[in-house]
XYZ file of C-alpha atoms in Angstrom:
331
model
C 106.570 102.219 114.289
C 103.335 100.662 113.995
C 101.033 103.172 111.982
C 97.715 101.198 111.768
C 96.367 97.619 112.928
C 93.213 95.743 111.665
C 92.083 92.230 112.599
C 89.343 90.113 111.346
C 88.011 86.470 111.961
C 85.828 84.178 109.849
C 81.969 83.813 110.543
C 80.017 84.183 113.603
C 81.576 82.806 116.901
C 80.545 79.376 117.889
C 80.038 78.208 121.403
C 82.579 75.968 122.924
C 79.825 73.825 124.506
C 77.918 73.756 121.275
C 80.954 72.259 119.419
C 81.246 69.931 122.131
C 77.778 68.659 122.326
C 77.279 68.236 118.525
C 80.665 66.980 117.346
C 83.437 66.468 119.790
C 81.796 64.547 122.526
C 81.681 61.573 120.158
C 85.127 62.119 118.705
C 86.693 62.175 122.504
C 84.232 59.466 123.877
C 85.918 57.332 126.163
C 88.733 59.698 126.875
C 89.286 60.189 130.595
C 88.461 63.866 131.482
C 88.083 65.176 127.906
C 85.043 67.148 128.570
C 86.602 69.118 131.459
C 89.858 69.725 129.150
C 87.946 70.541 126.196
C 85.162 72.862 127.713
C 86.315 73.846 131.177
C 89.752 73.865 131.800
C 90.832 76.160 128.895
C 88.119 78.868 129.670
C 87.534 79.258 126.046
C 83.615 80.462 125.492
C 83.320 81.104 122.061
C 85.548 80.785 118.803
C 85.921 81.922 115.250
C 85.964 78.940 113.065
C 86.421 79.026 108.993
C 85.273 75.349 109.140
C 82.684 74.604 111.600
C 83.544 70.895 112.410
C 79.869 69.938 112.932
C 79.386 70.513 109.102
C 82.927 70.305 107.519
C 83.712 67.021 109.099
C 80.094 65.570 109.014
C 80.729 63.004 106.310
C 84.369 62.223 107.500
C 87.813 64.332 107.671
C 89.233 65.239 104.354
C 92.671 64.774 103.000
C 95.481 67.336 103.508
C 95.100 68.893 100.034
C 91.558 70.051 100.692
C 92.569 71.195 104.029
C 95.175 73.436 102.458
C 93.118 74.568 99.912
C 90.671 75.831 102.622
C 93.473 77.638 104.364
C 94.364 79.528 101.197
C 90.839 80.807 100.567
C 90.167 81.772 103.934
C 93.650 83.482 104.177
C 93.023 85.372 101.073
C 89.519 86.604 102.434
C 90.851 87.631 105.757
C 93.601 89.619 104.198
C 91.067 91.148 101.930
C 89.098 92.444 104.897
C 92.272 93.803 106.859
C 94.606 95.182 104.654
C 92.719 97.713 102.988
C 91.713 99.066 106.498
C 95.604 99.545 107.200
C 96.259 100.969 104.110
C 93.739 103.679 104.137
C 94.745 107.158 103.392
C 98.291 105.878 102.566
C 100.041 106.071 99.274
C 100.474 102.482 98.268
C 103.484 103.299 96.013
C 105.467 103.610 99.308
C 104.869 99.923 100.248
C 107.874 98.435 99.634
C 107.836 95.126 101.485
C 105.080 92.764 102.246
C 105.556 90.339 104.702
C 103.015 87.256 105.315
C 102.954 84.939 108.270
C 101.294 81.821 108.763
C 101.943 78.356 110.046
C 98.828 76.478 108.866
C 99.021 76.208 105.108
C 101.343 76.276 102.323
C 101.049 77.222 98.620
C 103.160 79.000 95.978
C 102.514 81.316 94.780
C 100.978 82.064 97.986
C 98.155 84.268 99.295
C 100.479 87.322 99.278
C 100.779 87.308 95.694
C 97.237 87.160 95.046
C 96.675 90.067 97.670
C 99.506 92.184 96.118
C 97.669 92.141 92.684
C 94.270 93.124 94.103
C 95.776 95.843 96.421
C 97.614 97.386 93.528
C 100.687 97.416 95.365
C 103.936 98.317 93.433
C 105.196 95.503 90.982
C 108.635 95.377 92.584
C 107.093 95.179 96.114
C 109.221 92.575 98.119
C 107.393 89.861 99.264
C 108.588 87.618 102.402
C 106.575 84.535 103.645
C 107.219 83.312 107.091
C 106.156 79.778 107.395
C 106.069 77.099 110.091
C 107.293 79.210 113.040
C 104.371 78.267 115.373
C 103.227 80.416 118.197
C 106.099 83.069 117.868
C 105.742 83.490 113.836
C 104.382 87.154 114.335
C 107.586 88.000 116.133
C 109.698 86.646 113.460
C 107.490 88.693 110.664
C 107.684 91.652 112.700
C 111.606 91.331 113.048
C 111.773 91.118 109.075
C 109.493 94.044 108.958
C 111.877 95.889 110.895
C 114.974 94.882 109.013
C 113.413 96.188 105.826
C 112.658 99.575 107.394
C 116.109 99.570 108.857
C 117.350 99.075 105.269
C 114.809 101.643 103.512
C 113.442 103.706 106.037
C 111.632 106.179 103.386
C 109.364 103.262 102.532
C 106.216 101.436 104.626
C 105.772 97.918 105.361
C 102.977 95.614 105.414
C 102.889 92.609 107.755
C 100.058 90.210 107.775
C 99.469 86.957 110.227
C 96.736 84.783 109.372
C 96.062 81.322 110.788
C 93.195 78.963 109.966
C 93.583 76.245 112.537
C 90.048 74.781 111.957
C 91.498 73.314 108.767
C 93.377 70.880 110.662
C 90.581 69.488 113.152
C 90.926 65.799 113.155
C 90.057 62.528 114.799
C 92.573 61.575 117.769
C 90.962 60.491 120.847
C 93.639 61.231 123.321
C 93.703 63.588 126.363
C 96.448 65.738 124.725
C 94.264 66.482 121.672
C 91.267 67.339 123.785
C 93.253 70.255 124.957
C 94.776 71.033 121.602
C 91.384 71.013 119.795
C 89.853 72.919 122.153
C 92.312 76.138 122.102
C 92.653 77.815 118.846
C 90.528 79.460 116.244
C 90.976 81.292 112.935
C 91.682 85.096 112.457
C 93.959 87.524 110.928
C 95.755 90.714 111.873
C 97.427 93.112 109.777
C 99.926 96.026 110.592
C 101.128 98.938 108.593
C 104.789 99.918 109.903
C 106.836 102.949 109.047
C 110.427 104.239 110.322
C 110.452 107.178 112.620
C 113.812 109.102 112.745
C 115.435 109.421 116.185
C 113.919 112.051 118.156
C 111.074 112.584 116.227
C 107.756 112.529 118.178
C 104.957 109.873 117.655
C 101.942 111.004 116.090
C 98.977 111.479 118.477
C 96.013 109.212 118.426
C 92.569 111.061 118.714
C 90.689 108.355 120.396
C 92.880 106.224 122.733
C 94.444 107.004 126.151
C 98.356 107.318 125.943
C 99.603 103.944 127.446
C 103.092 102.620 127.591
C 102.845 99.061 126.671
C 105.026 96.261 126.604
C 104.934 92.335 126.207
C 106.683 89.181 127.466
C 108.402 88.052 124.630
C 106.849 90.485 122.462
C 107.922 93.894 121.044
C 108.230 96.300 123.779
C 106.688 99.553 123.344
C 108.096 103.034 124.326
C 107.356 105.143 127.122
C 106.847 108.028 124.750
C 102.740 108.801 124.116
C 101.022 105.814 122.201
C 97.810 104.613 121.500
C 96.349 101.147 121.493
C 94.061 100.056 118.454
C 90.597 100.358 119.050
C 88.967 97.262 119.248
C 85.937 96.210 117.306
C 82.688 95.886 119.101
C 82.114 93.197 121.415
C 81.519 89.818 119.708
C 82.111 91.529 116.309
C 84.186 89.383 113.977
C 84.629 91.974 111.287
C 87.412 94.584 110.615
C 88.938 96.271 114.007
C 89.106 100.058 113.917
C 92.772 101.408 113.139
C 94.909 103.881 114.860
C 98.082 104.920 115.153
C 100.313 103.135 117.506
C 103.718 102.048 119.576
C 107.237 102.587 118.781
C 108.919 99.175 118.747
C 111.888 99.477 120.962
C 113.190 95.816 120.843
C 112.381 92.332 119.589
C 113.828 88.977 120.455
C 113.524 85.242 120.192
C 115.289 82.658 121.513
C 115.598 78.947 121.214
C 115.273 76.909 124.288
C 117.952 73.842 124.196
C 116.382 70.282 124.910
C 112.552 71.442 124.474
C 111.560 70.659 120.968
C 109.766 67.478 121.813
C 107.409 69.739 123.857
C 105.843 71.581 121.110
C 105.491 70.491 117.338
C 103.693 70.713 113.967
C 104.225 67.809 111.625
C 102.178 66.866 108.172
C 100.930 64.085 107.946
C 98.487 62.380 105.432
C 95.345 63.537 107.242
C 96.488 67.019 108.066
C 98.924 68.820 110.392
C 99.379 67.245 113.699
C 99.862 69.764 116.747
C 101.483 68.456 119.748
C 101.425 70.348 123.004
C 103.093 68.979 126.122
C 101.481 69.932 129.489
C 105.135 70.711 130.730
C 105.010 74.015 128.619
C 103.575 76.537 131.081
C 106.269 75.191 133.692
C 109.169 75.638 131.128
C 108.016 78.786 130.275
C 107.766 80.048 133.776
C 111.340 78.984 134.350
C 112.725 80.537 131.230
C 110.518 83.724 130.916
C 112.260 85.895 133.486
C 115.813 85.712 132.157
C 114.296 86.157 128.633
C 112.600 89.170 129.470
C 115.683 90.679 131.256
C 117.503 90.026 128.087
C 114.710 91.610 125.793
C 114.697 94.686 127.871
C 118.538 95.259 128.026
C 119.419 98.414 126.230
C 116.243 99.957 126.373
C 116.491 101.915 129.496
C 113.467 99.937 130.982
C 113.156 97.325 133.766
C 110.082 94.935 134.442
C 108.852 97.482 136.922
C 108.154 99.883 134.212
C 105.971 97.532 132.009
C 102.530 98.755 132.637
C 100.786 96.418 130.099
C 101.496 92.642 129.101
C 100.511 90.636 125.961
C 100.886 86.952 126.415
C 100.305 84.519 123.701
C 97.538 82.774 125.608
C 98.410 79.116 125.009
C 95.692 78.201 127.680
C 95.109 79.645 131.112
C 97.854 77.711 132.752
C 100.545 79.663 130.759
C 98.759 83.051 131.582
C 98.618 82.285 135.043
C 102.086 80.939 135.505
C 103.813 83.658 133.723
C 101.727 86.209 135.397
C 102.791 84.870 138.659
C 106.229 85.181 138.116
C 105.950 88.958 137.207
C 103.427 89.780 139.904
C 100.819 90.769 137.278
C 97.152 91.393 138.730
C 94.235 90.307 136.952
C 93.244 93.603 135.453
């Protein structure tokens, strides 16, 4: 069960139009339709960025080592903001496993090692690093957390997911990169999980309505009374409020054969290269219905029972196409 959730993002939100006007208009000069792809088509209005490209890249793009150093510093700082929030009021000696997830950097020992010491966790806490799994990495981390709870149900598990995509902005004047550079921001979320014996009631949340929740490709929440996390104030990049939450009924990940070339992250001399094919929304539209049926199998739930959906928004086309498949409303 998810006992507490906290989220944080670096700095103040930066308007997409400002980033374009002040920096990326020059990078993508001469690329057909780049302004529409970067500013309009993705519907992103503002982003939180650890590295503001207008200042970070004013004198050129740094080497990959400097980029990874920036990722590590930001990951530690955001962990310092989210982890104490989910641990508030908890016995930290009960935390037996700490899972940290990131695709945008690498260090050994990693940020999790530093955070374990700063948080005063047990010396024998089991650290699990989930790296380079891309957009669904959080689900891999959640799966590892659930496995830990299944083996040791008397313990608590911390899960932190952090991405610092701004560390890998670079100059590649193509239509694909106009889309890629316009989509993503930097943020961190931490979750505290604990086991709930079968038949036990979920704890009531004092401030949130009871809403059964589920997600396409994400863990499915039970129909028992649950609480969604309390959001931070609009535009607030700081720590989100914490609340008790949903029981996890099932998780699932799948490999779609023959699709590897459509999405990739490769490390090059000038940073991480992210590739996103325009075919991805259509591929997801075709594969998602069967995937969700297999995810729900054995839970006693059907698609019609899911009242709330959370989709990783890799652009509005993905949200629109998957939403259309399941007949979801804009609300």
